[in-house]
Coordinates of C-alpha atoms in Angstrom, one line a residue:
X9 CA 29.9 11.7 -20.3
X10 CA 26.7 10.6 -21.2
X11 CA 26.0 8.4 -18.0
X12 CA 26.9 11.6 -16.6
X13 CA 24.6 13.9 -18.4
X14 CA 22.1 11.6 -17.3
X15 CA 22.6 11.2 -13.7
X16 CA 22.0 15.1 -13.6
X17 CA 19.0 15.1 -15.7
X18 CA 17.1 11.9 -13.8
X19 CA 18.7 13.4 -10.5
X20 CA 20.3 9.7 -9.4
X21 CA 23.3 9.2 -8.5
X22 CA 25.6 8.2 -11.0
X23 CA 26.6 4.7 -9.9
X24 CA 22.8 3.8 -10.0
X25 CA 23.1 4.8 -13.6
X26 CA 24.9 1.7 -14.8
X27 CA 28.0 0.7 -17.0
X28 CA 28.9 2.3 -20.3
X29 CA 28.1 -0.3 -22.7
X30 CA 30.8 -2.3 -24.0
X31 CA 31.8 -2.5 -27.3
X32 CA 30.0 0.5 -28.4
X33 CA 32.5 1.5 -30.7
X34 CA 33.8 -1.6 -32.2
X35 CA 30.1 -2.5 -33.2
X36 CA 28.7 1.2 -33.9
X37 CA 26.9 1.2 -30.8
X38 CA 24.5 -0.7 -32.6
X39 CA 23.4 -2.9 -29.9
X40 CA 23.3 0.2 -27.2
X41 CA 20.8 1.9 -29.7
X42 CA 18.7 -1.2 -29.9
X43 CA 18.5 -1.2 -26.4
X44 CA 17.3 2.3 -26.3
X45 CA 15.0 1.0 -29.0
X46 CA 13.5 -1.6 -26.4
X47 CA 13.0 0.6 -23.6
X48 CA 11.0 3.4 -25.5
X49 CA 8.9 0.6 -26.4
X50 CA 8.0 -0.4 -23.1
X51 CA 7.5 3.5 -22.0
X52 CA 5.7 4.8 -25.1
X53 CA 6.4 8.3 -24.1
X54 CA 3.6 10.7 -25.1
X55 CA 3.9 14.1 -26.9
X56 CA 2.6 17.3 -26.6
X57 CA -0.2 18.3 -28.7
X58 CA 0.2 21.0 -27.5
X59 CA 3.7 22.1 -29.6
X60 CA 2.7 20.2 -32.0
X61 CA -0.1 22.2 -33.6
X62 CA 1.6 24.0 -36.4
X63 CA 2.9 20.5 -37.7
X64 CA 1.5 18.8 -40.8
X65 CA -1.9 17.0 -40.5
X66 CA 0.3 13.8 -41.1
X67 CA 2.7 14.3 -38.3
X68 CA -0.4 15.7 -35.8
X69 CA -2.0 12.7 -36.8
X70 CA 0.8 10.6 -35.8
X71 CA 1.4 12.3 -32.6
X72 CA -2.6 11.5 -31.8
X73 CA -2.7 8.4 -32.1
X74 CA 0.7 7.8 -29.8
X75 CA -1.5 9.7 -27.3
X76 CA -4.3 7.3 -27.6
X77 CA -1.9 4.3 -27.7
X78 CA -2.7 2.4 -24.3
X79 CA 0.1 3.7 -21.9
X80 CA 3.6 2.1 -21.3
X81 CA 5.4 1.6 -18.0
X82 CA 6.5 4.2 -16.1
X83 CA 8.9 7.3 -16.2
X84 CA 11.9 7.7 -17.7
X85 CA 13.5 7.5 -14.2
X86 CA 12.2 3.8 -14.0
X87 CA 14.9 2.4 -16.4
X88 CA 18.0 2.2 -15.9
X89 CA 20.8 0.4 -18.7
X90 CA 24.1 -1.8 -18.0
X91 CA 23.6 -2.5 -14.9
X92 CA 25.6 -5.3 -13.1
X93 CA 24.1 -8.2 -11.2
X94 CA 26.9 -9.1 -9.0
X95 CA 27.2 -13.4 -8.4
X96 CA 30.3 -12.5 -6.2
X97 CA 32.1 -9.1 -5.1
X98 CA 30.2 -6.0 -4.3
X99 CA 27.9 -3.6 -6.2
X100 CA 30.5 -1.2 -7.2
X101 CA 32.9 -3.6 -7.4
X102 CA 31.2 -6.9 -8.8
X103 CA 33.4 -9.9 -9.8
X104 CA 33.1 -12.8 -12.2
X105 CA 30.2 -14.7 -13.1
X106 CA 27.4 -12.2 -12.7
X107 CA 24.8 -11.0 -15.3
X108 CA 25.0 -7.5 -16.8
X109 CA 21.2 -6.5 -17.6
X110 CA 20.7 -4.3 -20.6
X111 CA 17.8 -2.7 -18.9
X112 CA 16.2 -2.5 -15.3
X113 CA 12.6 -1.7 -14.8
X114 CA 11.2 -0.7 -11.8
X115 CA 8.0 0.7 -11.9
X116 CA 6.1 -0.7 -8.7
X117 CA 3.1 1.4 -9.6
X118 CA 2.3 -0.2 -12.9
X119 CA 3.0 -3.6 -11.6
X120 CA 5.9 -4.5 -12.4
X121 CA 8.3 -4.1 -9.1
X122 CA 11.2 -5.2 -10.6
X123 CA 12.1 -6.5 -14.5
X124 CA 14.9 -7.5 -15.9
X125 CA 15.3 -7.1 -19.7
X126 CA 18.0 -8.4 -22.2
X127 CA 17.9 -7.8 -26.1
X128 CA 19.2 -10.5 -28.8
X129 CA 20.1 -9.3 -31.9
X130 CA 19.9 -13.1 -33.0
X131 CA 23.2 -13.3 -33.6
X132 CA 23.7 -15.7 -29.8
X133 CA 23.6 -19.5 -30.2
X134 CA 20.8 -21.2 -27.4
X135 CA 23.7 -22.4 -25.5
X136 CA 25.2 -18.8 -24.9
X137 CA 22.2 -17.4 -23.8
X138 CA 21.4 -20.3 -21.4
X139 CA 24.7 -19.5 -19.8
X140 CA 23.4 -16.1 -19.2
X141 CA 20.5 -17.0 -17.3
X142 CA 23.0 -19.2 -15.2
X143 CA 24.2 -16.1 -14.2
X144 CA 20.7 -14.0 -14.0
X145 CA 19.9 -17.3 -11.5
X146 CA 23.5 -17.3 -9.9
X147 CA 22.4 -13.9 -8.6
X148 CA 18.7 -14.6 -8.0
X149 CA 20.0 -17.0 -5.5
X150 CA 22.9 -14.7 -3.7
X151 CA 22.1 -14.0 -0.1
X152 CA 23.7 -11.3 1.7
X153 CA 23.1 -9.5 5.3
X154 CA 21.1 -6.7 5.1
X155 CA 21.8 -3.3 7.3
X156 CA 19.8 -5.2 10.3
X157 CA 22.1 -7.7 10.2
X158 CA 19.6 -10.2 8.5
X159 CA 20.6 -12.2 5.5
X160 CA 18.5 -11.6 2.1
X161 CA 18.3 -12.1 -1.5
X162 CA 21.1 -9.4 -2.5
X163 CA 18.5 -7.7 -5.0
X164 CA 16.4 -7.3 -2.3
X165 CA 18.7 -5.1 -0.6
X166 CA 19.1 -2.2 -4.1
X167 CA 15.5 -2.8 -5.0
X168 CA 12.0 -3.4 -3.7
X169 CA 9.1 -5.6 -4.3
X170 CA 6.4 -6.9 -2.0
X171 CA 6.7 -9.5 -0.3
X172 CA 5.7 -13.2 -1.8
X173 CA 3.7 -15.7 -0.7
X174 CA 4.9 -17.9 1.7
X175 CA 6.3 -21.1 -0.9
X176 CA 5.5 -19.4 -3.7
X177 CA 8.5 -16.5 -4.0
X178 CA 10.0 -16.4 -7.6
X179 CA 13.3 -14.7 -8.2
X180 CA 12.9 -11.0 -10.5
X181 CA 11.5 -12.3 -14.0
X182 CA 13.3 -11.9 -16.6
X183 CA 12.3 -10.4 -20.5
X184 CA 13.6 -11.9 -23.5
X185 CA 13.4 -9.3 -26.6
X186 CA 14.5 -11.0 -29.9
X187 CA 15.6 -8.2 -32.9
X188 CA 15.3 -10.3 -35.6
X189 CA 18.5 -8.5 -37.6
X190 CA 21.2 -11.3 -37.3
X191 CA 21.4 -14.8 -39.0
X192 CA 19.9 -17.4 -36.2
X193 CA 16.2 -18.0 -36.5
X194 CA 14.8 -17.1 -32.6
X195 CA 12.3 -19.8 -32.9
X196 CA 14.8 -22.5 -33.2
X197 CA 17.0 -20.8 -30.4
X198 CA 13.5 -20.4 -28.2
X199 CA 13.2 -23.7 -28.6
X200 CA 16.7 -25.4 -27.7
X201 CA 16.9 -22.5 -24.9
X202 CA 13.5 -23.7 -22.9
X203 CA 14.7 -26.8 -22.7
X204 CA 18.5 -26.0 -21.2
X205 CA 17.6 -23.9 -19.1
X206 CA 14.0 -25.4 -17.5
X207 CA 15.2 -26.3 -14.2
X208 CA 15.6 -22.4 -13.6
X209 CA 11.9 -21.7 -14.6
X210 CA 9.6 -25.0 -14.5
X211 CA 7.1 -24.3 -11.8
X212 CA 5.6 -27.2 -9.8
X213 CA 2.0 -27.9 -10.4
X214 CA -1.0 -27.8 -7.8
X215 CA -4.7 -28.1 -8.8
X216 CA -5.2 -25.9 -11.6
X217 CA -1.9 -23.7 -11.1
X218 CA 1.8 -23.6 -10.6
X219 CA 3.9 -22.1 -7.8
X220 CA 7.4 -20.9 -9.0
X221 CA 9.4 -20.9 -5.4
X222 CA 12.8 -20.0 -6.1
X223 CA 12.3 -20.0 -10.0
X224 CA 13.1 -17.2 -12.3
X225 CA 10.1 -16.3 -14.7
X226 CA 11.1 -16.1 -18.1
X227 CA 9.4 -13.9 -20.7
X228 CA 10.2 -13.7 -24.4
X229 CA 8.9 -10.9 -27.2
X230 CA 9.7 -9.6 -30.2
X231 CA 10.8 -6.2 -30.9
X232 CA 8.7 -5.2 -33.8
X233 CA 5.6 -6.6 -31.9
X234 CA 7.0 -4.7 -28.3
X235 CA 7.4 -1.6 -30.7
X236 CA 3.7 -2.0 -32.2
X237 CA 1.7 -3.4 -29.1
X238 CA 3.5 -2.2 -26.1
X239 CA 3.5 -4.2 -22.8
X240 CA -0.1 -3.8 -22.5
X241 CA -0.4 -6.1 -26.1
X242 CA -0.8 -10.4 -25.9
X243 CA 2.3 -10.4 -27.2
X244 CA 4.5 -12.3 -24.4
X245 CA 5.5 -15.7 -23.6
X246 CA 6.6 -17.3 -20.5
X247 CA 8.3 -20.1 -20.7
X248 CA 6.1 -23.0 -19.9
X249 CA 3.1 -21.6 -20.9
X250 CA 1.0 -21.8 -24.0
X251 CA -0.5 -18.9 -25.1
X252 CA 0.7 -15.2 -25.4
X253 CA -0.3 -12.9 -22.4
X254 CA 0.1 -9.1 -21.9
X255 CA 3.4 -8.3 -19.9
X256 CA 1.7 -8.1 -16.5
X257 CA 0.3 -11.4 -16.5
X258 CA 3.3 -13.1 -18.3
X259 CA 5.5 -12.1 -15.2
X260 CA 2.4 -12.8 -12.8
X261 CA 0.8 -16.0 -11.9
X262 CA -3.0 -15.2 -12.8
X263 CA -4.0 -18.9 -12.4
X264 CA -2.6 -18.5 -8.9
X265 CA -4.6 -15.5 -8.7
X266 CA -7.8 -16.5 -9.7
X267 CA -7.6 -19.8 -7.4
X268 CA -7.0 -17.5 -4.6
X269 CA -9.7 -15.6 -5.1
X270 CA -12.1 -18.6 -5.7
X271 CA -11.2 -20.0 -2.6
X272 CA -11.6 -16.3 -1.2
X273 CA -15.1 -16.7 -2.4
X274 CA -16.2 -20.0 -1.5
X275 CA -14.4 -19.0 2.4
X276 CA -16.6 -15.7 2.4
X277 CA -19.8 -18.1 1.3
X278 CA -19.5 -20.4 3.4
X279 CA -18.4 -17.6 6.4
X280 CA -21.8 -16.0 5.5
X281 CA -23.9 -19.1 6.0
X282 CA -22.5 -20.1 9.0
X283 CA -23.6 -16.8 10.5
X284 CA -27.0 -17.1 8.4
X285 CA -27.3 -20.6 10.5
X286 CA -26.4 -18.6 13.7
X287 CA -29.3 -16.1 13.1
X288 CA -31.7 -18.7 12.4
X289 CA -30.5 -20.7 15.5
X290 CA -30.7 -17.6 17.5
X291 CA -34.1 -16.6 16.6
X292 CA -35.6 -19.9 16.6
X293 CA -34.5 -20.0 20.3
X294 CA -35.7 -16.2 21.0
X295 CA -39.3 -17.5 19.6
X296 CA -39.3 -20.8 21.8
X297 CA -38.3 -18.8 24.9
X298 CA -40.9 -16.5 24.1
X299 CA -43.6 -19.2 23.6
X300 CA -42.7 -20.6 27.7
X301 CA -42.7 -17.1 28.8
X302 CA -45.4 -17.0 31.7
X303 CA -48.5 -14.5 31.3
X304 CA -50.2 -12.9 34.4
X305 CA -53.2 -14.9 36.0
X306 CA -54.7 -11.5 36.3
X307 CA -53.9 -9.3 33.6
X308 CA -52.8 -11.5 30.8
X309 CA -49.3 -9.1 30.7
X310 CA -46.6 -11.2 29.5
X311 CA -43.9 -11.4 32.3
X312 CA -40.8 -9.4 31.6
X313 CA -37.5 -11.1 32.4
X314 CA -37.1 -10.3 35.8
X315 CA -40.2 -10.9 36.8
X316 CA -39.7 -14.1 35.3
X317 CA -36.6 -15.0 37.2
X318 CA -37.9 -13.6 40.0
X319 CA -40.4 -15.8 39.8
X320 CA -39.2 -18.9 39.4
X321 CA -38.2 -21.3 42.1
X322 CA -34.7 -20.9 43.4
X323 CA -32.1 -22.3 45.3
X324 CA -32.6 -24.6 48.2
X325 CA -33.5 -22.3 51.8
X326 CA -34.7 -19.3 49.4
X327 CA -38.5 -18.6 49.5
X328 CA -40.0 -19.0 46.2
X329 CA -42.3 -15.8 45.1
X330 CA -45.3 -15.0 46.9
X331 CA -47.3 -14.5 43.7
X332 CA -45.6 -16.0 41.0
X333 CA -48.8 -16.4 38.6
X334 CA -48.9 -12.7 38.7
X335 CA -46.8 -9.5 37.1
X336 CA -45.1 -6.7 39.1
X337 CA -48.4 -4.5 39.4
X338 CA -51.0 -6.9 40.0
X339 CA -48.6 -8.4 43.2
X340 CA -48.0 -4.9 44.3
X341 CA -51.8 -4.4 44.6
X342 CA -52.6 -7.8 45.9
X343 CA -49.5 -7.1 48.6
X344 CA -50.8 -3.9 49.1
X345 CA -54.5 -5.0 49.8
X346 CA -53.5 -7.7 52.0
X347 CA -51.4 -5.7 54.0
X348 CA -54.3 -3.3 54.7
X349 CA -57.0 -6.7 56.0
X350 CA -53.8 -7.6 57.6
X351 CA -53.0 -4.4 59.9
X352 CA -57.2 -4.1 60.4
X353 CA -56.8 -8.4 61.7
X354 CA -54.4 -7.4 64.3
X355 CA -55.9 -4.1 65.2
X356 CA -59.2 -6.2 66.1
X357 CA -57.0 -8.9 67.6
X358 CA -54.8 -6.6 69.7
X359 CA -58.6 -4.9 71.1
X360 CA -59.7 -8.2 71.9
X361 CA -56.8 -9.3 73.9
X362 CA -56.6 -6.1 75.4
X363 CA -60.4 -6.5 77.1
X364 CA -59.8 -9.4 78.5
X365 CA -56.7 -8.6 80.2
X366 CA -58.9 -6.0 81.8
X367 CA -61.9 -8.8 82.6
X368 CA -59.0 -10.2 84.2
X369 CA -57.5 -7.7 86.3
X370 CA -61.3 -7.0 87.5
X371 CA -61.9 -10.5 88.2
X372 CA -58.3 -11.3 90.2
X373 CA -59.6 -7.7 92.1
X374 CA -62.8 -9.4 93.6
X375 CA -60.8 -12.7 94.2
X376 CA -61.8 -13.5 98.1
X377 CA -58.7 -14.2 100.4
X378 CA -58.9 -17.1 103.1
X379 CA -58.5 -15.5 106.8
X380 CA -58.1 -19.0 109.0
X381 CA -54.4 -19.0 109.2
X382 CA -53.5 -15.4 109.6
X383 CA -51.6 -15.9 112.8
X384 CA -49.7 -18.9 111.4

């Protein structure tokens, strides 16, 4: 009834709303409650002021500073409880040897695509929860076809995230929370349960940086520190690591990160004096080509470009330029004042010719003819 109640509130449907816990009322339901616990922790849901104003100072006071708490993750509609991570069968139908997750995070705006959380009341040896990250893995690993026929991690196919980088795509992480109310000490049991279970998390090194291609990132906390700090708080630990990070970088890889980004850096520096050395090039050439470009004999006018070309000695059988010391205007005055002596040259020559064609004609006229052999 309740997973009912709560498919109508969140408005999913109530197979995505998980599995009633299981032995809720042998234990008290004390683990389900923890688990409730856990997940306010990570939202940090903020009141009202509003409806709060005619409370006591103390309880106003209280209400403020959850308002000026740094913010948690998500909605209410990004968790989801019990919820069965199939190794084999279906999801409505899963078989043996899958994980059930106590909680399910999804909250893609915050950063955290897709988180996997499970709660130990310290009361589980090392070795019994090793065997349930053998199962969190079993189902990491499980490939199934897609709707387009293409085979992908089953997760994949109820959830999204983005895509990873090419050798470097982890399986979902997965978050730890020790309640420190039964009798096993979680340090000793943190301890024994790196070490069975590293071959699921050890990344491989490069440089300054791992890459965790087909691992699955684990994260431990406590819940008194989750419940005080929040996810944004340094109070995570990944396995392999050795310092305490905030939740987003504890899932993340921001030694990856920041490599990337150097390299980013030193690419765009590099791409930015390359074209530096291409404007230099370029304008060391413009000023040569300037320095051999040919001034008029007349004016002193630089020659523009096609009067440069133009002037310039071509192919065999072409004429080279009539005037090539000289820009467009002074050889269209020189042209044009040659022209003019030119037509006046053959004017005078044309006259001349003419007279003595006539001095000609005259002359043949007056030829004398020889009259001894008329009759012959």
């Amino acid at each position: 009834m309740g997973l009912k109640a709560a498919s109508y509130e969140l408005g999913r449907p109530v197979g995505e709303m998980g599995n009633p816990a299981r032995g809720a009322g042998r234990t008290g339901a004390f683990h389900p409650m923890v688990v409730n616990d856990a997940v306010l922790a990570l939202l940090r849901p903020k009141p009202d002021l509003a409806q709060l104003a005619s409370e006591p100072a103390h309880v106003f006071a209280a209400a403020q500073a959850a308002v000026d708490a740094p913010d948690g993750l998500g909605t209410i509609a990004s968790y989801a409880t019990e919820v069965a991570l199939p190794a084999t069968g279906t999801w409505s139908n899963p078989g043996r040897g899958g994980a059930q997750a106590d909680i399910v995070i999804t909250s893609p705006e915050d950063g955290v695509p897709l988180l996997f959380a499970e709660i130990d009341n310290c009361y589980e040896s090392a070795q019994v929860l090793a065997a349930k990250i053998d199962k969190y893995m079993r189902f990491g690993q499980r490939k199934v076809k897609d709707a387009d026929g293409k085979e992908r991690p089953m997760w994949c196919t109820r959830w999204w995230a983005p895509d990873g980088r090419h050798g470097d795509q982890p399986h979902p992480p997965l978050l730890l929370v020790f309640n420190r109310v039964g009798p096993r000490n979680p340090d000793t049991v943190i301890a024994q349960l790196a070490e069975l279970t590293q071959r699921h998390w050890q990344g491989t090194a490069y440089d300054d940086f791992h890459m965790y291609d087909g691992k699955l990132p684990i994260v431990l906390t406590g819940m008194k520190q989750l419940q005080e700090h929040g996810p944004a708080g340094a109070i995570f630990r990944r396995f392999g690591r050795p310092h305490n990070q905030a939740l987003l970088e504890a899932i993340g890889n921001p030694r990856r990160e920041a490599n990337d980004a150097r390299q980013q850096a030193e690419y765009a520096a590099r791409e930015r004096e390359y074209k530096e050395q291409l404007r230099r090039a370029a304008a060391q050439q413009k000023a040569e080509r300037e320095a051999r470009r040919p001034v008029c004999a007349s004016c002193g006018t630089r020659f523009t470009d096609e009067r440069w070309e133009a002037a310039q000695v071509t192919d065999w059988g072409t004429p080279k330029d009539s005037h090539p010391h000289l820009c467009d205007a002074c050889k269209q005055r020189v042209v044009v004042a040659g022209g003019g002596q030119a037509a006046g040259k053959q004017e005078h020559q044309e006259q001349e010719r003419g007279g003595a064609e006539q001095q000609n004609f005259q002359r043949e006229a007056r030829r004398p003819v020889c009259t001894g052999f008329v009759g012959l």
